Amino acid sequence: MSDTRPTVLFVCVHNAGRSQMAAGWLRHLAGDTVEVRSAGSAPADTINPAAVEAMKEVGIDITDQTPTRLTWDTAKESDVIITMGCGDACPVFPGKRYEDWKLEDPAGMGVDAVRPIRDEIRNRIQLLLADLSRRA
């Protein structure tokens, strides 16, 4: 069986906050119409607890996610690569769609400060989904 769903990869440094929230939103809003991946150039040991709490507030559970190291294969096998401040560690492959989302890093922040980042990510995910369905 061949999978024709687009694959979206979210990349940030620690894969503990922004990219995990983005992956959680995309899984929630797209269901099984998109394959969702996330990774980090220098993954943390655990997900940011404030990001987990902020997502729980909107009914999305990301507690089962684990920060993962970005690999060339993961990036190469993705259709859309969305970076969130991973700098030069993000691989570039010809023919891939890239977006760089400038978002504040929630590392070390409390849930009150993470909520606006969560909501901005949701808005960007909704725009991404609308664009992916137009291209399908």
Short mmCIF file of C-alpha atoms in Angstrom, two decimals:
data_model
loop_
_atom_site.label_atom_id
_atom_site.label_comp_id
_atom_site.label_asym_id
_atom_site.label_seq_id
_atom_site.Cartn_x
_atom_site.Cartn_y
_atom_site.Cartn_z
CA MET A 1 0.00 0.00 0.00
CA SER A 2 1.47 3.36 -0.96
CA ASP A 3 0.96 6.33 1.32
CA THR A 4 0.12 9.51 -0.59
CA ARG A 5 -0.38 11.70 2.47
CA PRO A 6 1.96 14.67 2.71
CA THR A 7 4.64 14.35 5.38
CA VAL A 8 5.33 17.39 7.53
CA LEU A 9 8.44 17.61 9.70
CA PHE A 10 8.71 20.21 12.49
CA VAL A 11 12.25 20.98 13.61
CA CYS A 12 13.53 23.05 16.52
CA VAL A 13 16.65 22.79 18.67
CA HIS A 14 15.40 20.78 21.65
CA ASN A 15 12.26 19.16 20.14
CA ALA A 16 10.66 19.80 23.51
CA GLY A 17 8.35 22.80 23.01
CA ARG A 18 7.55 24.52 19.73
CA SER A 19 7.94 21.52 17.42
CA GLN A 20 6.05 19.22 19.81
CA MET A 21 3.17 21.71 20.10
CA ALA A 22 3.08 22.11 16.30
CA ALA A 23 3.05 18.34 15.80
CA GLY A 24 0.29 18.02 18.40
CA TRP A 25 -1.84 20.66 16.67
CA LEU A 26 -1.32 19.12 13.23
CA ARG A 27 -2.22 15.62 14.44
CA HIS A 28 -5.30 17.05 16.15
CA LEU A 29 -6.51 19.19 13.24
CA ALA A 30 -5.52 16.98 10.28
CA GLY A 31 -6.30 13.56 11.72
CA ASP A 32 -4.77 10.87 9.51
CA THR A 33 -4.65 13.05 6.36
CA VAL A 34 -1.06 14.16 7.08
CA GLU A 35 1.94 12.22 8.38
CA VAL A 36 3.42 14.26 11.22
CA ARG A 37 7.04 14.16 12.40
CA SER A 38 9.08 16.29 14.76
CA ALA A 39 12.75 16.36 15.64
CA GLY A 40 15.47 18.50 17.16
CA SER A 41 19.07 19.31 16.34
CA ALA A 42 19.99 18.90 20.03
CA PRO A 43 17.01 17.12 21.63
CA ALA A 44 16.22 17.62 25.30
CA ASP A 45 15.65 14.71 27.67
CA THR A 46 11.94 15.47 28.14
CA ILE A 47 9.20 17.66 26.73
CA ASN A 48 8.77 21.11 28.28
CA PRO A 49 6.16 20.69 31.06
CA ALA A 50 4.67 24.15 30.32
CA ALA A 51 4.14 23.11 26.67
CA VAL A 52 2.44 19.90 27.84
CA GLU A 53 0.19 21.88 30.20
CA ALA A 54 -0.66 24.54 27.58
CA MET A 55 -1.66 21.86 25.07
CA LYS A 56 -3.66 19.94 27.72
CA GLU A 57 -5.70 23.14 28.26
CA VAL A 58 -6.96 22.89 24.64
CA GLY A 59 -7.61 19.15 24.85
CA ILE A 60 -4.42 17.90 23.17
CA ASP A 61 -2.26 15.39 25.02
CA ILE A 62 1.42 15.40 24.02
CA THR A 63 2.68 13.57 27.12
CA ASP A 64 3.47 10.45 25.07
CA GLN A 65 5.88 12.32 22.78
CA THR A 66 9.64 12.11 23.22
CA PRO A 67 12.27 14.56 21.96
CA THR A 68 13.94 12.96 18.94
CA ARG A 69 17.21 13.71 17.16
CA LEU A 70 16.89 15.07 13.64
CA THR A 71 18.33 12.69 11.05
CA TRP A 72 19.09 13.28 7.38
CA ASP A 73 16.75 10.43 6.43
CA THR A 74 13.83 11.92 8.35
CA ALA A 75 14.30 15.25 6.59
CA LYS A 76 14.92 13.67 3.21
CA GLU A 77 11.70 11.63 3.46
CA SER A 78 9.53 14.64 4.42
CA ASP A 79 7.58 16.78 1.94
CA VAL A 80 7.35 19.91 4.08
CA ILE A 81 10.03 20.93 6.57
CA ILE A 82 9.12 23.64 9.05
CA THR A 83 12.00 25.00 11.08
CA MET A 84 11.65 26.92 14.31
CA GLY A 85 15.07 28.24 15.13
CA CYS A 86 17.35 25.25 14.53
CA GLY A 87 19.89 27.38 12.67
CA ASP A 88 22.55 25.74 10.53
CA ALA A 89 21.70 22.28 11.90
CA CYS A 90 18.64 22.04 9.63
CA PRO A 91 19.40 20.05 6.49
CA VAL A 92 18.40 21.45 3.11
CA PHE A 93 17.28 19.15 0.31
CA PRO A 94 16.40 20.37 -3.18
CA GLY A 95 12.72 20.06 -4.04
CA LYS A 96 11.47 20.21 -0.46
CA ARG A 97 9.10 22.88 0.75
CA TYR A 98 10.63 24.87 3.60
CA GLU A 99 9.09 27.33 5.99
CA ASP A 100 10.90 29.03 8.86
CA TRP A 101 8.51 29.99 11.62
CA LYS A 102 9.90 32.71 13.88
CA LEU A 103 8.49 31.76 17.28
CA GLU A 104 9.69 32.56 20.75
CA ASP A 105 11.38 29.58 22.43
CA PRO A 106 9.22 28.46 25.38
CA ALA A 107 12.20 26.89 27.20
CA GLY A 108 12.17 27.96 30.84
CA MET A 109 8.82 29.76 30.56
CA GLY A 110 5.71 29.20 32.61
CA VAL A 111 2.40 28.15 31.09
CA ASP A 112 1.11 31.77 31.02
CA ALA A 113 3.96 32.73 28.67
CA VAL A 114 3.59 29.56 26.57
CA ARG A 115 -0.12 30.06 25.79
CA PRO A 116 0.43 32.85 23.20
CA ILE A 117 3.10 30.70 21.47
CA ARG A 118 0.68 27.75 21.45
CA ASP A 119 -2.04 29.91 19.92
CA GLU A 120 0.29 31.36 17.27
CA ILE A 121 1.33 27.82 16.32
CA ARG A 122 -2.34 26.82 15.99
CA ASN A 123 -2.95 29.75 13.62
CA ARG A 124 0.04 28.77 11.48
CA ILE A 125 -1.05 25.10 11.43
CA GLN A 126 -4.51 26.13 10.20
CA LEU A 127 -2.93 28.14 7.36
CA LEU A 128 -0.61 25.23 6.51
CA LEU A 129 -3.51 22.79 6.41
CA ALA A 130 -5.54 25.08 4.14
CA ASP A 131 -2.55 25.35 1.80
CA LEU A 132 -1.90 21.59 1.81
CA SER A 133 -5.53 20.87 0.90
CA ARG A 134 -5.40 23.41 -1.95
CA ARG A 135 -2.29 21.67 -3.33
CA ALA A 136 -3.73 18.14 -2.98
#
